[in-house]
Amino acid sequence: MSRTAAVIGAGLAGSSAALGLARAGFRVTLYSDRERADLRDALPATGTAVYFGNDARAADARVAEDHYADSHHSLGNSVRIHAADGSPAIAFDGAFTYRAQAVDVRLRTDDRIGDFLDAGGTFEVRPIDPEALDRIAADADLTVVATGKGALASLFPVDEQRSVYRTPQRQLLTVTLAGLDYSPEPWAYRTDRGGDYNLFNIHATQGEIWIGPYLHKDAGPAWSLLGWARPDGEWPARFDRATDAASARQVFVDLIRDYFPDDLPTVERLQVIDADPQSWLRGAVTPTVRRPVGSTASGHPVAAIGDTAIAFDPITGQGAQNSIIQVADLVEAAADHTGPFTEQWLREQFDRHWERRGLGASEVTRLYLGDPDYAVHAELAFPAAAVSPAVAQSLFTLLDVPNPILDVRTREEVLGFIGAVAGEPAEDVLARFEPGFASAARL
Ligand SMILES: Cc1cc2nc3c(=O)[nH]c(=O)nc-3n(C[C@H](O)[C@H](O)[C@H](O)COP(=O)(O)OP(=O)(O)OC[C@H]3O[C@@H](n4cnc5c(N)ncnc54)[C@H](O)[C@@H]3O)c2cc1C
C-alpha cells in the first residue's frame, strides 16, 4: 500500500512538495486555508520570487514541468550605487552566468496545484490549527508544514543560533506594472541590454530599488518594482503612503524622481495593471531560521519547509529559490527512505539543506543588506566590480550558488577572491577604480 503524506499550506513550497510527493508515489492531501481560485486571484503574491540561477531552476525541474520556458528571462543586472549625499559612487552592468526568471508565484502555484490534481492528489480547503494538525499527522506517514511566515510557525521555535536578526532590516514595498516591452529603447540611457537586464539602484543610507522583468499571471510580460527602505532613513514614511497599486506606483515614481532621476522618464511610462488590484505588497521580513521539526500535541513529528523554515529578507532573492531546493531534496530523500519519518530523520534532512544552501543564502543576504560583518566585502568587492566585469559577474553568481561566501571572511580573503576572479592582483584592480558612473564595467 502506498505511503501517505499531508502538506499544509498551498504556496510555492507546499504546492511543489505536494506535487513532488504525489509523483513519487505518495497518496498526498494538500490542505489550504483558501480556495484555489482565491490563491490565484484574491491575494497578492507572497513575493517576486525570481529564480536567480541554475541551482533553483534545476531543483524546480526535479519536481515540476517548466511551463514558462518560452517567457522572458533576464540575463544580467545594471547596478548603480549612490553615496549618502546622493552622488554617483559605483556602477557596473554585469551578465549573469545563468538565466533568471520572475514568474508570478500565484501563477506558478496555481499551475502546480493543477498538475498535482492531475497526478491524483487531494486538495482540501480548511484552515489547519494545531489540533487539526495533530489529527492529520497521526494519520499520515509524512507531514510537512508550508504555511509561510505566520500561522503554525509557532510550532517551530526560532533557532536563536542560526537566526542573526531579531528585527526586520528593511521595510519593503513592491508593485507590478506594465506598459513597456523588453526592447532596448526605453533603457538605452543606461544599458544597451534593455529588458535583458534588471536595474538595481542602491542609496547608501536610504535603501535599494530593483526593477526587473516579471511574468504577471494576467497581464503577461510586466515589470516588478521592489523597494527596500532602511528603517532609520526617510523612505519608510514614503512606503507607508502606499495603500493600493496606484499609490504604490506613485511612491516609486516619487522616489525615483528624488533619488535616481536618470530612470524617471522610463519608469513613468509604467502603469498599474487594472485587472489585478492585488499587484502590490507592503511589509517587512525579520530574517528568521526556525527549528525545522515540530511536535504535535500527541507527539507526531512535522517538518517545516519554505518560509516556515527560513524567512529571508528578499534583497538577494533567496526565499523561493531556497524553498524549491529544500523541497526537491526532501521529496527525493523521502522517496528513497524506507523506514518511518522520525523526528531525527526529518532534522537530518534540514541540517543537510542548511549546509548545502540555507546558511550560504542567509550570509549572501547579509552581504547585500550591508551588514557590518560584511563591511570589508562591500568596501572592496563593489568598487572592484565597477572595473572588472569578472568580479561583477561573480557577485551575481552568489545569488545562484551562495556557498562560496562562506570561505571569504577576512580582508585578505576578500582580496584573494577578487584577485582569483579578476585574474590579476586585487590591488591592481582596485587602483583603476574612480568613484562615479563614468567607468561602469560592461559585460
Ligand atoms: C517582497 C518580496 C520579494 C521576494 N522576492 C524573491 C525573489 O526574487 N526570489 C526568491 O527566491 N524569493 C523571493 N521572495 C521570497 C518568496 O516569495 C517566498 O520565499 C516564497 O514565495 C514562499 O513560499 P511559501 O510557500 O513558503 O509561503 P507562502 O507563499 O506564504 O504560502 C503559505 C500558504 O499557506 C497558507 N496557509 C497559511 N496558514 C494556513 C493554515 N493554517 N492552514 C492551511 N493553509 C495555510 C497560506 O494561505 C499560503 O497559501 C520574496 C519575498 C518578498 C516578501
Short mmCIF file of C-alpha atoms and ligand atoms in Angstrom, two decimals:
data_model
loop_
_atom_site.label_atom_id
_atom_site.label_comp_id
_atom_site.label_asym_id
_atom_site.label_seq_id
_atom_site.Cartn_x
_atom_site.Cartn_y
_atom_site.Cartn_z
CA MET A 1 0.00 0.00 0.00
CA SER A 2 1.34 3.45 -0.88
CA ARG A 3 2.53 5.75 1.84
CA THR A 4 0.57 8.88 2.75
CA ALA A 5 1.72 12.47 3.06
CA ALA A 6 -0.02 15.61 4.30
CA VAL A 7 1.12 19.04 3.18
CA ILE A 8 -0.26 22.08 5.00
CA GLY A 9 -0.30 25.33 3.02
CA ALA A 10 -0.55 25.74 -0.76
CA GLY A 11 2.02 28.43 -1.53
CA LEU A 12 5.05 27.73 -3.69
CA ALA A 13 6.66 25.42 -1.12
CA GLY A 14 3.51 23.46 -0.28
CA SER A 15 2.23 23.05 -3.84
CA SER A 16 5.69 21.98 -5.02
CA ALA A 17 6.09 19.47 -2.19
CA ALA A 18 2.60 18.07 -2.77
CA LEU A 19 3.24 17.64 -6.49
CA GLY A 20 6.66 16.10 -5.97
CA LEU A 21 5.46 13.66 -3.32
CA ALA A 22 2.43 12.65 -5.39
CA ARG A 23 4.67 11.90 -8.36
CA ALA A 24 6.99 9.96 -6.06
CA GLY A 25 4.13 7.62 -5.25
CA PHE A 26 2.74 9.06 -2.02
CA ARG A 27 -1.01 9.49 -1.52
CA VAL A 28 -0.99 13.21 -0.77
CA THR A 29 -3.51 15.61 0.70
CA LEU A 30 -2.71 19.30 0.29
CA TYR A 31 -4.51 21.45 2.86
CA SER A 32 -5.16 25.10 2.04
CA ASP A 33 -6.89 27.79 4.07
CA ARG A 34 -8.01 29.40 0.80
CA GLU A 35 -9.87 28.19 -2.27
CA ARG A 36 -7.66 27.59 -5.29
CA ALA A 37 -9.23 30.50 -7.19
CA ASP A 38 -8.61 32.83 -4.24
CA LEU A 39 -4.95 31.84 -4.06
CA ARG A 40 -4.62 32.94 -7.65
CA ASP A 41 -6.84 35.99 -7.81
CA ALA A 42 -7.81 37.31 -4.39
CA LEU A 43 -4.40 37.63 -2.76
CA PRO A 44 -1.11 39.37 -3.52
CA ALA A 45 1.91 37.28 -4.43
CA THR A 46 4.00 36.43 -1.35
CA GLY A 47 6.99 37.90 -3.14
CA THR A 48 8.59 38.49 -6.52
CA ALA A 49 10.14 35.00 -6.39
CA VAL A 50 12.78 35.43 -9.08
CA TYR A 51 14.75 32.28 -9.68
CA PHE A 52 18.26 33.71 -9.93
CA GLY A 53 20.12 30.82 -11.29
CA ASN A 54 20.74 27.33 -12.38
CA ASP A 55 20.60 25.73 -8.96
CA ALA A 56 17.00 26.75 -8.22
CA ARG A 57 15.85 26.06 -11.76
CA ALA A 58 17.39 22.60 -11.73
CA ALA A 59 15.67 21.89 -8.41
CA ASP A 60 12.37 23.16 -9.78
CA ALA A 61 12.72 20.88 -12.80
CA ARG A 62 13.06 17.90 -10.45
CA VAL A 63 9.52 18.44 -9.12
CA ALA A 64 7.58 20.14 -11.92
CA GLU A 65 7.41 20.97 -15.60
CA ASP A 66 8.66 24.35 -16.72
CA HIS A 67 5.51 25.95 -18.14
CA TYR A 68 7.29 29.27 -18.71
CA ALA A 69 10.38 28.30 -20.71
CA ASP A 70 9.31 30.50 -23.62
CA SER A 71 8.69 33.57 -21.46
CA HIS A 72 11.21 36.33 -20.92
CA HIS A 73 14.36 35.75 -18.90
CA SER A 74 16.77 38.33 -17.56
CA LEU A 75 20.47 37.90 -18.27
CA GLY A 76 22.20 40.41 -16.00
CA ASN A 77 21.98 43.32 -13.60
CA SER A 78 22.63 47.01 -14.15
CA VAL A 79 23.80 48.33 -10.78
CA ARG A 80 24.08 51.96 -9.67
CA ILE A 81 25.28 52.79 -6.16
CA HIS A 82 24.85 56.30 -4.77
CA ALA A 83 26.75 57.65 -1.77
CA ALA A 84 25.00 59.01 1.32
CA ASP A 85 24.93 62.51 -0.20
CA GLY A 86 23.32 61.10 -3.34
CA SER A 87 26.37 61.45 -5.53
CA PRO A 88 27.11 58.69 -8.07
CA ALA A 89 29.60 56.28 -6.48
CA ILE A 90 29.80 52.91 -8.22
CA ALA A 91 28.29 51.49 -11.42
CA PHE A 92 28.50 48.15 -13.15
CA ASP A 93 26.47 46.24 -15.69
CA GLY A 94 27.15 42.56 -15.23
CA ALA A 95 25.95 39.49 -17.07
CA PHE A 96 24.74 36.50 -15.10
CA THR A 97 26.29 33.08 -15.53
CA TYR A 98 22.67 31.89 -15.73
CA ARG A 99 19.25 32.99 -16.91
CA ALA A 100 16.96 34.47 -14.25
CA GLN A 101 13.19 34.48 -14.36
CA ALA A 102 10.45 36.06 -12.29
CA VAL A 103 7.18 34.20 -12.70
CA ASP A 104 4.18 35.42 -10.70
CA VAL A 105 4.24 32.99 -7.81
CA ARG A 106 0.42 32.85 -7.87
CA LEU A 107 0.59 31.56 -11.45
CA ARG A 108 3.33 29.07 -10.70
CA THR A 109 1.43 27.83 -7.65
CA ASP A 110 -1.88 27.57 -9.48
CA ASP A 111 -0.26 25.57 -12.29
CA ARG A 112 1.36 23.35 -9.70
CA ILE A 113 -1.95 22.69 -7.94
CA GLY A 114 -3.44 21.75 -11.32
CA ASP A 115 -0.60 19.33 -12.02
CA PHE A 116 -1.00 17.92 -8.51
CA LEU A 117 -4.70 17.24 -9.07
CA ASP A 118 -3.86 15.62 -12.40
CA ALA A 119 -1.39 13.40 -10.56
CA GLY A 120 -4.24 12.17 -8.35
CA GLY A 121 -3.65 14.41 -5.32
CA THR A 122 -6.39 15.64 -2.98
CA PHE A 123 -6.82 19.37 -2.37
CA GLU A 124 -8.73 20.12 0.81
CA VAL A 125 -9.79 23.63 1.78
CA ARG A 126 -9.80 24.33 5.51
CA PRO A 127 -7.52 26.26 7.80
CA ILE A 128 -5.42 23.89 9.86
CA ASP A 129 -4.93 24.70 13.54
CA PRO A 130 -2.63 22.79 15.93
CA GLU A 131 -5.43 20.39 16.97
CA ALA A 132 -6.29 19.56 13.36
CA LEU A 133 -2.60 19.16 12.60
CA ASP A 134 -2.30 16.65 15.42
CA ARG A 135 -5.06 14.51 13.89
CA ILE A 136 -3.65 14.86 10.36
CA ALA A 137 -0.14 13.93 11.47
CA ALA A 138 -1.48 10.90 13.34
CA ASP A 139 -2.89 9.53 10.09
CA ALA A 140 -0.11 10.47 7.64
CA ASP A 141 3.27 8.82 7.25
CA LEU A 142 4.86 12.19 6.47
CA THR A 143 3.53 15.65 7.40
CA VAL A 144 5.11 18.88 6.20
CA VAL A 145 4.08 22.40 7.14
CA ALA A 146 4.37 25.12 4.49
CA THR A 147 2.15 27.83 5.92
CA GLY A 148 4.60 30.68 5.32
CA LYS A 149 5.86 33.07 7.94
CA GLY A 150 2.74 33.25 10.12
CA ALA A 151 0.29 30.52 11.00
CA LEU A 152 1.59 27.35 12.66
CA ALA A 153 5.12 28.77 12.62
CA SER A 154 4.92 28.84 16.43
CA LEU A 155 5.22 25.03 16.32
CA PHE A 156 8.77 25.65 15.20
CA PRO A 157 10.62 27.80 17.73
CA VAL A 158 13.14 30.32 16.43
CA ASP A 159 16.62 28.83 16.24
CA GLU A 160 18.46 31.52 18.16
CA GLN A 161 21.89 30.36 17.00
CA ARG A 162 21.10 30.29 13.31
CA SER A 163 18.99 33.49 13.34
CA VAL A 164 21.20 36.57 13.22
CA TYR A 165 18.49 39.25 13.38
CA ARG A 166 15.63 39.98 15.76
CA THR A 167 14.05 42.80 13.74
CA PRO A 168 13.42 43.49 10.04
CA GLN A 169 16.43 45.03 8.33
CA ARG A 170 14.29 46.82 5.74
CA GLN A 171 10.71 47.91 5.11
CA LEU A 172 9.51 46.50 1.80
CA LEU A 173 7.24 47.80 -0.93
CA THR A 174 6.53 46.13 -4.25
CA VAL A 175 4.23 46.74 -7.19
CA THR A 176 3.92 45.09 -10.61
CA LEU A 177 3.45 47.45 -13.55
CA ALA A 178 3.02 47.04 -17.29
CA GLY A 179 3.17 49.16 -20.41
CA LEU A 180 6.76 48.65 -21.59
CA ASP A 181 8.14 45.73 -23.54
CA TYR A 182 11.66 44.42 -23.07
CA SER A 183 13.23 46.14 -26.05
CA PRO A 184 16.45 48.15 -25.58
CA GLU A 185 14.92 51.53 -26.40
CA PRO A 186 13.42 52.58 -23.04
CA TRP A 187 16.60 51.70 -21.15
CA ALA A 188 19.18 52.85 -23.70
CA TYR A 189 20.26 55.79 -21.49
CA ARG A 190 21.58 53.22 -19.03
CA THR A 191 22.31 49.86 -20.63
CA ASP A 192 22.22 48.63 -24.19
CA ARG A 193 20.82 45.33 -22.90
CA GLY A 194 17.32 46.82 -22.43
CA GLY A 195 14.92 44.47 -20.71
CA ASP A 196 17.52 41.71 -20.65
CA TYR A 197 19.00 43.34 -17.57
CA ASN A 198 17.41 44.09 -14.22
CA LEU A 199 18.03 47.51 -12.72
CA PHE A 200 19.36 47.64 -9.19
CA ASN A 201 19.77 51.07 -7.57
CA ILE A 202 21.36 51.41 -4.16
CA HIS A 203 21.39 54.51 -1.98
CA ALA A 204 23.97 54.09 0.79
CA THR A 205 21.80 55.33 3.63
CA GLN A 206 18.20 55.17 2.36
CA GLY A 207 17.75 51.78 0.70
CA GLU A 208 17.50 49.99 -2.60
CA ILE A 209 15.20 49.74 -5.62
CA TRP A 210 15.13 46.79 -8.04
CA ILE A 211 13.22 46.82 -11.31
CA GLY A 212 13.03 43.66 -13.37
CA PRO A 213 11.03 41.73 -15.96
CA TYR A 214 8.14 39.75 -14.49
CA LEU A 215 5.63 37.34 -15.95
CA HIS A 216 2.32 38.54 -14.47
CA LYS A 217 -0.49 35.98 -14.19
CA ASP A 218 -2.99 38.17 -16.13
CA ALA A 219 -1.01 40.83 -17.98
CA GLY A 220 1.82 38.56 -19.14
CA PRO A 221 5.07 40.48 -19.72
CA ALA A 222 5.36 43.12 -17.00
CA TRP A 223 7.83 44.75 -14.62
CA SER A 224 8.25 44.22 -10.93
CA LEU A 225 9.38 47.17 -8.82
CA LEU A 226 10.72 46.28 -5.42
CA GLY A 227 11.90 48.75 -2.79
CA TRP A 228 13.83 48.26 0.44
CA ALA A 229 13.77 51.11 2.96
CA ARG A 230 16.37 51.27 5.69
CA PRO A 231 14.44 51.70 8.96
CA ASP A 232 16.29 54.85 10.03
CA GLY A 233 16.02 56.62 6.67
CA GLU A 234 13.25 58.72 5.18
CA TRP A 235 11.86 56.03 2.87
CA PRO A 236 9.71 54.09 5.39
CA ALA A 237 7.36 57.06 5.74
CA ARG A 238 7.06 57.18 1.97
CA PHE A 239 6.32 53.44 1.79
CA ASP A 240 3.53 53.97 4.34
CA ARG A 241 1.71 56.15 1.79
CA ALA A 242 1.06 53.09 -0.40
CA THR A 243 -2.49 51.88 0.09
CA ASP A 244 -3.19 50.36 -3.31
CA ALA A 245 -1.41 49.65 -6.59
CA ALA A 246 -1.77 53.21 -7.90
CA SER A 247 -0.38 54.83 -4.76
CA ALA A 248 2.41 52.23 -4.61
CA ARG A 249 3.34 53.16 -8.17
CA GLN A 250 3.32 56.82 -7.18
CA VAL A 251 5.64 56.15 -4.22
CA PHE A 252 8.15 54.58 -6.62
CA VAL A 253 7.82 57.38 -9.18
CA ASP A 254 8.43 59.99 -6.45
CA LEU A 255 11.38 58.08 -5.02
CA ILE A 256 12.97 57.74 -8.40
CA ARG A 257 12.42 61.41 -9.18
CA ASP A 258 14.10 62.39 -5.91
CA TYR A 259 16.90 59.82 -5.71
CA PHE A 260 17.51 58.22 -9.13
CA PRO A 261 16.27 60.82 -11.64
CA ASP A 262 18.02 59.24 -14.64
CA ASP A 263 15.45 56.45 -14.52
CA LEU A 264 12.38 58.69 -14.21
CA PRO A 265 11.37 59.11 -17.87
CA THR A 266 11.28 55.33 -18.35
CA VAL A 267 9.68 54.40 -15.05
CA GLU A 268 6.94 56.99 -15.56
CA ARG A 269 5.84 55.04 -18.63
CA LEU A 270 4.97 52.01 -16.49
CA GLN A 271 1.30 51.76 -15.49
CA VAL A 272 -0.75 49.77 -12.99
CA ILE A 273 -2.40 46.52 -14.07
CA ASP A 274 -6.12 47.23 -13.79
CA ALA A 275 -7.04 43.54 -13.92
CA ASP A 276 -5.14 42.87 -10.69
CA PRO A 277 -5.85 45.10 -7.67
CA GLN A 278 -3.61 42.73 -5.66
CA SER A 279 -0.50 43.59 -7.64
CA TRP A 280 1.24 45.34 -4.76
CA LEU A 281 2.54 44.46 -1.29
CA ARG A 282 3.95 46.34 1.68
CA GLY A 283 5.58 44.84 4.77
CA ALA A 284 8.83 43.63 6.26
CA VAL A 285 10.54 40.34 6.99
CA THR A 286 12.61 39.53 10.04
CA PRO A 287 15.16 37.09 8.64
CA THR A 288 14.47 34.03 10.76
CA VAL A 289 15.60 30.42 10.92
CA ARG A 290 13.32 28.07 12.84
CA ARG A 291 13.87 24.68 14.39
CA PRO A 292 12.86 22.54 11.43
CA VAL A 293 10.90 19.82 13.17
CA GLY A 294 7.92 20.42 15.45
CA SER A 295 5.92 18.03 17.53
CA THR A 296 2.12 17.95 17.69
CA ALA A 297 0.20 17.53 20.97
CA SER A 298 0.32 13.75 20.67
CA GLY A 299 4.00 13.78 19.74
CA HIS A 300 3.88 13.34 15.96
CA PRO A 301 6.84 14.96 14.18
CA VAL A 302 6.06 17.54 11.49
CA ALA A 303 8.63 19.21 9.22
CA ALA A 304 8.78 22.90 8.27
CA ILE A 305 9.54 23.85 4.66
CA GLY A 306 9.74 27.10 2.71
CA ASP A 307 9.28 30.37 4.57
CA THR A 308 8.08 28.47 7.64
CA ALA A 309 11.58 27.02 7.99
CA ILE A 310 13.66 30.01 6.85
CA ALA A 311 12.38 33.51 6.17
CA PHE A 312 14.77 35.69 4.17
CA ASP A 313 14.84 39.38 3.50
CA PRO A 314 14.36 39.34 -0.28
CA ILE A 315 17.33 41.55 -1.16
CA THR A 316 19.14 38.65 -2.83
CA GLY A 317 16.04 36.75 -3.88
CA GLN A 318 16.77 33.65 -1.82
CA GLY A 319 13.37 32.66 -0.33
CA ALA A 320 11.69 30.95 -3.27
CA GLN A 321 14.99 29.58 -4.56
CA ASN A 322 15.85 28.12 -1.19
CA SER A 323 12.33 26.72 -0.80
CA ILE A 324 12.38 24.84 -4.09
CA ILE A 325 15.83 23.39 -3.42
CA GLN A 326 14.72 22.25 0.04
CA VAL A 327 11.56 20.71 -1.42
CA ALA A 328 13.30 18.87 -4.28
CA ASP A 329 15.87 17.36 -1.91
CA LEU A 330 13.25 16.40 0.67
CA VAL A 331 10.97 14.76 -1.89
CA GLU A 332 13.81 12.64 -3.28
CA ALA A 333 15.07 11.68 0.17
CA ALA A 334 11.53 10.71 1.23
CA ALA A 335 11.05 8.61 -1.89
CA ASP A 336 14.28 6.72 -1.17
CA HIS A 337 13.67 6.32 2.56
CA THR A 338 12.08 3.06 3.61
CA GLY A 339 11.63 3.50 7.38
CA PRO A 340 9.38 5.84 9.37
CA PHE A 341 9.81 9.60 9.02
CA THR A 342 11.10 10.18 12.53
CA GLU A 343 11.98 13.46 14.17
CA GLN A 344 15.66 12.59 13.75
CA TRP A 345 15.34 11.73 10.07
CA LEU A 346 13.48 14.97 9.36
CA ARG A 347 16.05 17.01 11.29
CA GLU A 348 18.90 15.40 9.37
CA GLN A 349 17.27 16.44 6.09
CA PHE A 350 17.08 20.04 7.23
CA ASP A 351 20.63 20.06 8.58
CA ARG A 352 21.83 18.81 5.19
CA HIS A 353 19.80 21.56 3.50
CA TRP A 354 21.25 24.17 5.85
CA GLU A 355 24.77 23.10 4.92
CA ARG A 356 24.01 22.84 1.23
CA ARG A 357 22.13 26.10 0.80
CA GLY A 358 20.41 27.73 3.78
CA LEU A 359 23.46 29.11 5.57
CA GLY A 360 25.11 30.40 2.40
CA ALA A 361 21.86 32.00 1.25
CA SER A 362 21.48 33.72 4.63
CA GLU A 363 25.04 35.03 4.54
CA VAL A 364 24.80 36.36 0.97
CA THR A 365 21.64 38.15 2.04
CA ARG A 366 23.58 39.75 4.90
CA LEU A 367 26.29 40.89 2.46
CA TYR A 368 23.74 42.67 0.25
CA LEU A 369 21.93 44.09 3.28
CA GLY A 370 25.17 45.87 4.17
CA ASP A 371 25.57 44.01 7.44
CA PRO A 372 28.61 45.32 9.38
CA ASP A 373 30.08 41.79 9.33
CA TYR A 374 30.40 42.25 5.56
CA ALA A 375 31.66 45.84 5.54
CA VAL A 376 35.02 44.86 4.13
CA HIS A 377 33.37 42.82 1.36
CA ALA A 378 31.28 45.79 0.28
CA GLU A 379 34.19 48.19 0.62
CA LEU A 380 36.36 46.12 -1.73
CA ALA A 381 34.16 43.97 -3.95
CA PHE A 382 31.74 46.63 -5.24
CA PRO A 383 34.48 49.04 -6.42
CA ALA A 384 36.29 46.06 -7.93
CA ALA A 385 33.10 45.10 -9.76
CA ALA A 386 32.98 48.59 -11.29
CA VAL A 387 36.26 47.99 -13.12
CA SER A 388 36.29 44.22 -13.53
CA PRO A 389 33.41 42.54 -15.38
CA ALA A 390 34.53 39.21 -13.95
CA VAL A 391 34.15 40.48 -10.38
CA ALA A 392 30.74 41.96 -11.21
CA GLN A 393 29.68 38.60 -12.59
CA SER A 394 30.96 36.75 -9.53
CA LEU A 395 28.83 38.94 -7.24
CA PHE A 396 25.72 37.87 -9.17
CA THR A 397 26.79 34.24 -9.25
CA LEU A 398 26.48 34.28 -5.46
CA LEU A 399 22.70 34.68 -5.93
CA ASP A 400 22.73 31.33 -7.72
CA VAL A 401 25.36 29.46 -5.72
CA PRO A 402 25.86 31.29 -2.42
CA ASN A 403 28.17 28.94 -0.53
CA PRO A 404 31.50 30.42 -1.75
CA ILE A 405 30.74 33.39 0.52
CA LEU A 406 31.38 31.11 3.50
CA ASP A 407 35.08 30.87 2.61
CA VAL A 408 35.58 34.62 2.22
CA ARG A 409 35.70 36.23 5.65
CA THR A 410 38.78 38.38 6.21
CA ARG A 411 40.15 41.34 4.24
CA GLU A 412 42.88 39.07 2.91
CA GLU A 413 40.32 36.51 1.79
CA VAL A 414 38.23 39.19 0.04
CA LEU A 415 41.34 40.46 -1.74
CA GLY A 416 42.26 36.87 -2.64
CA PHE A 417 38.75 36.28 -4.01
CA ILE A 418 38.90 39.44 -6.14
CA GLY A 419 42.35 38.54 -7.43
CA ALA A 420 41.36 34.99 -8.31
CA VAL A 421 38.20 36.07 -10.11
CA ALA A 422 39.79 39.02 -11.94
CA GLY A 423 42.91 37.10 -12.92
CA GLU A 424 45.20 39.86 -11.67
CA PRO A 425 46.21 41.19 -8.23
CA ALA A 426 43.28 42.76 -6.37
CA GLU A 427 45.40 45.85 -5.69
CA ASP A 428 45.80 46.41 -9.44
CA VAL A 429 42.05 46.05 -9.96
CA LEU A 430 41.19 48.48 -7.18
CA ALA A 431 43.82 51.01 -8.33
CA ARG A 432 41.78 51.51 -11.54
CA PHE A 433 38.61 52.43 -9.67
CA GLU A 434 37.39 56.01 -9.61
CA PRO A 435 34.12 56.95 -7.90
CA GLY A 436 31.30 57.85 -10.26
CA PHE A 437 29.30 56.23 -13.04
CA ALA A 438 31.64 57.07 -15.94
CA SER A 439 33.65 53.85 -15.96
CA ALA A 440 30.81 51.33 -15.48
CA ALA A 441 32.11 47.88 -16.30
CA ARG A 442 30.07 46.28 -19.07
CA LEU A 443 29.80 42.63 -19.85
C1 LIG B 1 8.81 41.46 -1.44
C2 LIG B 1 9.35 40.07 -1.61
C3 LIG B 1 10.12 39.75 -2.73
C4 LIG B 1 10.65 38.47 -2.89
N1 LIG B 1 11.45 38.20 -3.95
C5 LIG B 1 12.03 36.96 -4.07
C6 LIG B 1 12.90 36.67 -5.16
O1 LIG B 1 13.15 37.50 -6.02
N2 LIG B 1 13.41 35.41 -5.24
C7 LIG B 1 13.13 34.45 -4.32
O2 LIG B 1 13.66 33.33 -4.43
N3 LIG B 1 12.31 34.71 -3.27
C8 LIG B 1 11.74 35.92 -3.14
N4 LIG B 1 10.90 36.18 -2.10
C9 LIG B 1 10.53 35.09 -1.20
C10 LIG B 1 9.44 34.17 -1.82
O3 LIG B 1 8.40 34.91 -2.37
C11 LIG B 1 8.95 33.23 -0.73
O4 LIG B 1 10.05 32.60 -0.12
C12 LIG B 1 8.04 32.14 -1.26
O5 LIG B 1 7.02 32.62 -2.10
C13 LIG B 1 7.40 31.49 0.00
O6 LIG B 1 6.61 30.46 -0.29
P1 LIG B 1 5.91 29.61 0.88
O7 LIG B 1 5.13 28.60 0.15
O8 LIG B 1 6.94 29.14 1.85
O9 LIG B 1 4.98 30.58 1.72
P2 LIG B 1 3.62 31.33 1.33
O10 LIG B 1 3.65 31.83 -0.06
O11 LIG B 1 3.38 32.31 2.42
O12 LIG B 1 2.48 30.19 1.38
C14 LIG B 1 1.88 29.78 2.56
C15 LIG B 1 0.50 29.25 2.23
O13 LIG B 1 -0.05 28.63 3.39
C16 LIG B 1 -1.40 29.03 3.54
N5 LIG B 1 -1.75 28.89 4.96
C17 LIG B 1 -1.36 29.70 5.97
N6 LIG B 1 -1.85 29.25 7.13
C18 LIG B 1 -2.56 28.13 6.85
C19 LIG B 1 -3.28 27.22 7.66
N7 LIG B 1 -3.38 27.38 8.98
N8 LIG B 1 -3.88 26.16 7.07
C20 LIG B 1 -3.79 25.98 5.72
N9 LIG B 1 -3.11 26.82 4.92
C21 LIG B 1 -2.50 27.88 5.48
C22 LIG B 1 -1.42 30.46 3.03
O14 LIG B 1 -2.70 30.89 2.64
C23 LIG B 1 -0.48 30.35 1.84
O15 LIG B 1 -1.19 29.94 0.68
C24 LIG B 1 10.38 37.48 -1.91
C25 LIG B 1 9.60 37.78 -0.79
C26 LIG B 1 9.10 39.08 -0.64
C27 LIG B 1 8.28 39.39 0.59
#
